[in-house]
Coordinates of C-alpha atoms in Angstrom, one line a residue:
X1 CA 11.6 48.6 112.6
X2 CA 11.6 50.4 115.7
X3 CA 9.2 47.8 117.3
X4 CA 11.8 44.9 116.2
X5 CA 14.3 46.9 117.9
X6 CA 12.1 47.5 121.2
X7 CA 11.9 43.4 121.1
X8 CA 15.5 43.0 121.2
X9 CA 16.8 45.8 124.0
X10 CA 15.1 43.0 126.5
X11 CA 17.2 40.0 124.8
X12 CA 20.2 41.9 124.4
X13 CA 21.5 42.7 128.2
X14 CA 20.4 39.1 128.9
X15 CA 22.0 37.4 126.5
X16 CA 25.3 39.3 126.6
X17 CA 25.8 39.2 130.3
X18 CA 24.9 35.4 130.1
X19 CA 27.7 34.7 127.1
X20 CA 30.7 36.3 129.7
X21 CA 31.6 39.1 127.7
X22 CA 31.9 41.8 131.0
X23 CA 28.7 42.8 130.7
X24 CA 28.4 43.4 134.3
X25 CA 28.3 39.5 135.8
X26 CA 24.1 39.5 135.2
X27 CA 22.6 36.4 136.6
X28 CA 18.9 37.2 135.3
X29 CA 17.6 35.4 132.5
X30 CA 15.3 37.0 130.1
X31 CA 12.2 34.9 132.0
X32 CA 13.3 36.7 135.3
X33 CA 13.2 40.2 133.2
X34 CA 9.4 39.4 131.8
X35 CA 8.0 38.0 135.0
X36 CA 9.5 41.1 137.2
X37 CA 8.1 43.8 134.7
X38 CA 4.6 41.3 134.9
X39 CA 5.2 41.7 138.5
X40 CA 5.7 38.0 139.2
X41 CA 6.4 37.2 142.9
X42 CA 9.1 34.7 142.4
X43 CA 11.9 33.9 145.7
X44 CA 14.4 32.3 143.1
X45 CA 14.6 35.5 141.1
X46 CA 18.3 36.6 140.8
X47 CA 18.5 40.4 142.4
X48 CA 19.8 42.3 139.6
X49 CA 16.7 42.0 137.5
X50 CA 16.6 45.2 138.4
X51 CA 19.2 46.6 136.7
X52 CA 18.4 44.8 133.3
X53 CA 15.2 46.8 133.4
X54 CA 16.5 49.9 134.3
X55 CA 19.0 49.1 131.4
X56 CA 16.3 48.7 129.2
X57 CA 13.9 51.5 130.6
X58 CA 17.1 54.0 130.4
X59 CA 17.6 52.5 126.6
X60 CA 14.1 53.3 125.5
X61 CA 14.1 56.8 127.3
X62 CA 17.4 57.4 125.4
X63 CA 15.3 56.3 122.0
X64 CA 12.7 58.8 122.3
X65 CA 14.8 61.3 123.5
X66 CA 16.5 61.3 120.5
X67 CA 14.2 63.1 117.8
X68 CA 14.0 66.2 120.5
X69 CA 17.6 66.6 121.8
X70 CA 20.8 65.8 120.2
X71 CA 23.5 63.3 121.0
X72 CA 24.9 65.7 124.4
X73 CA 26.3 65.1 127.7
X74 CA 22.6 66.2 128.7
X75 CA 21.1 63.2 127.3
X76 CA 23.9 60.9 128.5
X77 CA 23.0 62.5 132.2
X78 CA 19.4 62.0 131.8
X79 CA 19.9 58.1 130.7
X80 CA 22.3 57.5 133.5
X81 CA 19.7 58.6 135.8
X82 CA 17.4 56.4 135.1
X83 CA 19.7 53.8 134.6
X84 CA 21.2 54.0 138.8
X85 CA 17.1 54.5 139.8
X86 CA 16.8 52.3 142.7
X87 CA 19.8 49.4 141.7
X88 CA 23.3 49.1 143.2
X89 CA 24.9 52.6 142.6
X90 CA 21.9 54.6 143.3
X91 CA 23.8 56.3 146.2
X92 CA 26.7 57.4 143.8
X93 CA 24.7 60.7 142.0
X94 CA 23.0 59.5 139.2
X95 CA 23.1 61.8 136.2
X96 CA 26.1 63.2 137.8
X97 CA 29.6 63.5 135.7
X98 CA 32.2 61.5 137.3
X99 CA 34.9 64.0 139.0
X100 CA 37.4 61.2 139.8
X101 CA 39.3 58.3 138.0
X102 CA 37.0 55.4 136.9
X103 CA 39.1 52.3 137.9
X104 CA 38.3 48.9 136.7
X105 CA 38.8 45.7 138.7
X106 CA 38.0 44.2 142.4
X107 CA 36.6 46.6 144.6
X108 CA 36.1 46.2 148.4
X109 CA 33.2 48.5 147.9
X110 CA 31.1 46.1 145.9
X111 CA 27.1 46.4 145.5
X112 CA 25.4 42.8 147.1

């Protein structure tokens, strides 16, 4: 079971980002994901692969986390850590609590 589930954390971000449903706007397709983590040099490759494996990285972490430390704000800290680790955002404390409104929509100060 767990292995079937392993299996599907890389086709999950992919496909849900790819069917529009505000998973983040993610242009990498699950063959960019595979040949980045096979270390693949490719110049077409969309640049936030990166943050689909750090998605799934942070995902697995969280996984095997779980059996030694409870559902906490600890755990959630230690996943988001992992999950900002060298992507857009990586600047903004990872594993840091937020100590300001979260807005949602257009921002001029936008990750490229």
């Amino acid at each position: 079971m767990v292995d079937k589930v392993q299996d599907g954390l890389y086709q999950h971000p992919v496909r849900s980002a790819q069917a529009g449903d505000g998973a983040g706007g993610i242009q990498s397709s699950l063959n960019d994901v595979i040949e980045a983590e096979a270390k693949v040099f490719s110049r077409r490759r969309p640049a936030d692969v990166g943050e689909v494996i750090n998605y799934v990285r942070a995902m697995n972490y969280g996984l095997k986390r779980l059996p030694e430390l409870p559902v906490s704000v600890r755990l959630v800290r230690e996943i988001h850590e992992r999950l900002l680790k060298g992507v857009c955002g990586a600047e903004r404390e990872p594993g840091e609590l937020r100590r300001s409104q979260n807005w949602r929509g257009n921002s001029a100060k936008r990750c490229v």
